[in-house]
Each structure stands twice: as structure tokens, then as C-alpha cells.
């Protein structure tokens, strides 16, 4: 059962080209499939290879998926200020916004659960800001419990076997655990 009993979960990952948004979406979708979900992944990006807008919608359902786009995502993961500003209004009331600490440029609406975490900075401590996308996946996993961490780790290793990716995933998971609700429950459990 999805957090809060929702039959469909829509996740939008967004950032700038070169931040690994597309890879993060594919890894999340593959991990979700391994965890028993049906998943659809829809990728959108600008013509630039670096620096342009990049977005990946991942729709998860226990049944059939009829539309692969997240019109009003339950979760927004934003690694850039532009992505946060652009997609914040689309998040459904009660949804989760997970953004890099420097990307949250305005006070978020009170009807959203927002977590601004130092994902890029954490990636730097692992050795490179290029793994901020993986840090974000780890934090998302801890905050939502959509897929078990070990399943996500296997999906990541199948695509990117370098040890620093597993380090980044664990570092992100630790960030997410520290940002859970005061009672330790995952964000979204109070819906329903």
C-alpha cells in the first residue's frame, strides 16, 4: 500500500541538465518495479546537454498506469532553484517537496510538506557534486518509504556500480531519516 493509502504515487524529479535527473528517474522506476509496483517514467529535457531544464516524472501504481505524466505530483524532488520555482505550484496539497537547501528560494506554501536538505553539499563530501541525484534518491527513500533501501541500492548498482554511488545513496538516506516527521514516521503517513 502506498503511503497514506494512495493507489497512485506521482514523483517529479527536476533540475538542470547534467544533474542526473533522468538517471535518478530511471533508477527509481526500476527499483519500484522490483518492489512490486507498476511504474512509468516520462523524461523531458531541453536541447542543452548541460544547464538546461531537465524533468523526469515517475508514476507508480499497484494497478495499471493509464497516463505517465505527473500533472499534480505527490512528490517533487528539485535540485535547482529554477526547478523548485517552476514546479512547486504543481504539487498537490499535502504533497512532499524535497529540494536542495540552496534551491528553496521562497517560503513554501503551508499546504505542502517541505524538506530543504543539503543534497549537493552532501554529494561534495562523497567526492563529487555529480552524485547529488543519488543523494536525493536516498533522501526520498527515507522520507517516503516508497521502496526499500536495499532494493534501491541494487537498482542503482545495476546502472552505476561505482562505490561512490552507494556512499551517496546511504548519505542521502541518512539525511532523509534526520528530516522525517518529529515522531519518526515517513512524510505522507498523516494523509489518509
PDB file of C-alpha atoms in Angstrom, residues 122-123 126 131-139 163-173:
ATOM      1  CA  UNK A 122      26.443  16.157   0.865  1.00  0.00           C
ATOM      2  CA  UNK A 123      27.381  14.922  -2.608  1.00  0.00           C
ATOM      3  CA  UNK A 126      31.191  11.949  -1.022  1.00  0.00           C
ATOM      4  CA  UNK A 131      26.095  12.332  -7.249  1.00  0.00           C
ATOM      5  CA  UNK A 132      23.577  14.844  -5.838  1.00  0.00           C
ATOM      6  CA  UNK A 133      20.898  12.967  -7.781  1.00  0.00           C
ATOM      7  CA  UNK A 134      21.775   9.796  -5.880  1.00  0.00           C
ATOM      8  CA  UNK A 135      21.800  11.663  -2.556  1.00  0.00           C
ATOM      9  CA  UNK A 136      18.300  12.875  -3.467  1.00  0.00           C
ATOM     10  CA  UNK A 137      17.155   9.297  -4.159  1.00  0.00           C
ATOM     11  CA  UNK A 138      18.423   8.187  -0.761  1.00  0.00           C
ATOM     12  CA  UNK A 139      16.634  11.045   0.990  1.00  0.00           C
ATOM     13  CA  UNK A 163      31.231   2.640  -4.878  1.00  0.00           C
ATOM     14  CA  UNK A 164      30.725   6.392  -4.517  1.00  0.00           C
ATOM     15  CA  UNK A 165      27.146   5.972  -5.762  1.00  0.00           C
ATOM     16  CA  UNK A 166      26.350   3.593  -2.896  1.00  0.00           C
ATOM     17  CA  UNK A 167      28.053   6.026  -0.492  1.00  0.00           C
ATOM     18  CA  UNK A 168      25.928   8.868  -1.865  1.00  0.00           C
ATOM     19  CA  UNK A 169      22.751   6.788  -1.571  1.00  0.00           C
ATOM     20  CA  UNK A 170      23.487   5.975   2.077  1.00  0.00           C
ATOM     21  CA  UNK A 171      24.407   9.607   2.834  1.00  0.00           C
ATOM     22  CA  UNK A 172      21.118  10.750   1.311  1.00  0.00           C
ATOM     23  CA  UNK A 173      19.190   8.126   3.251  1.00  0.00           C
TER      24      UNK A 173
END
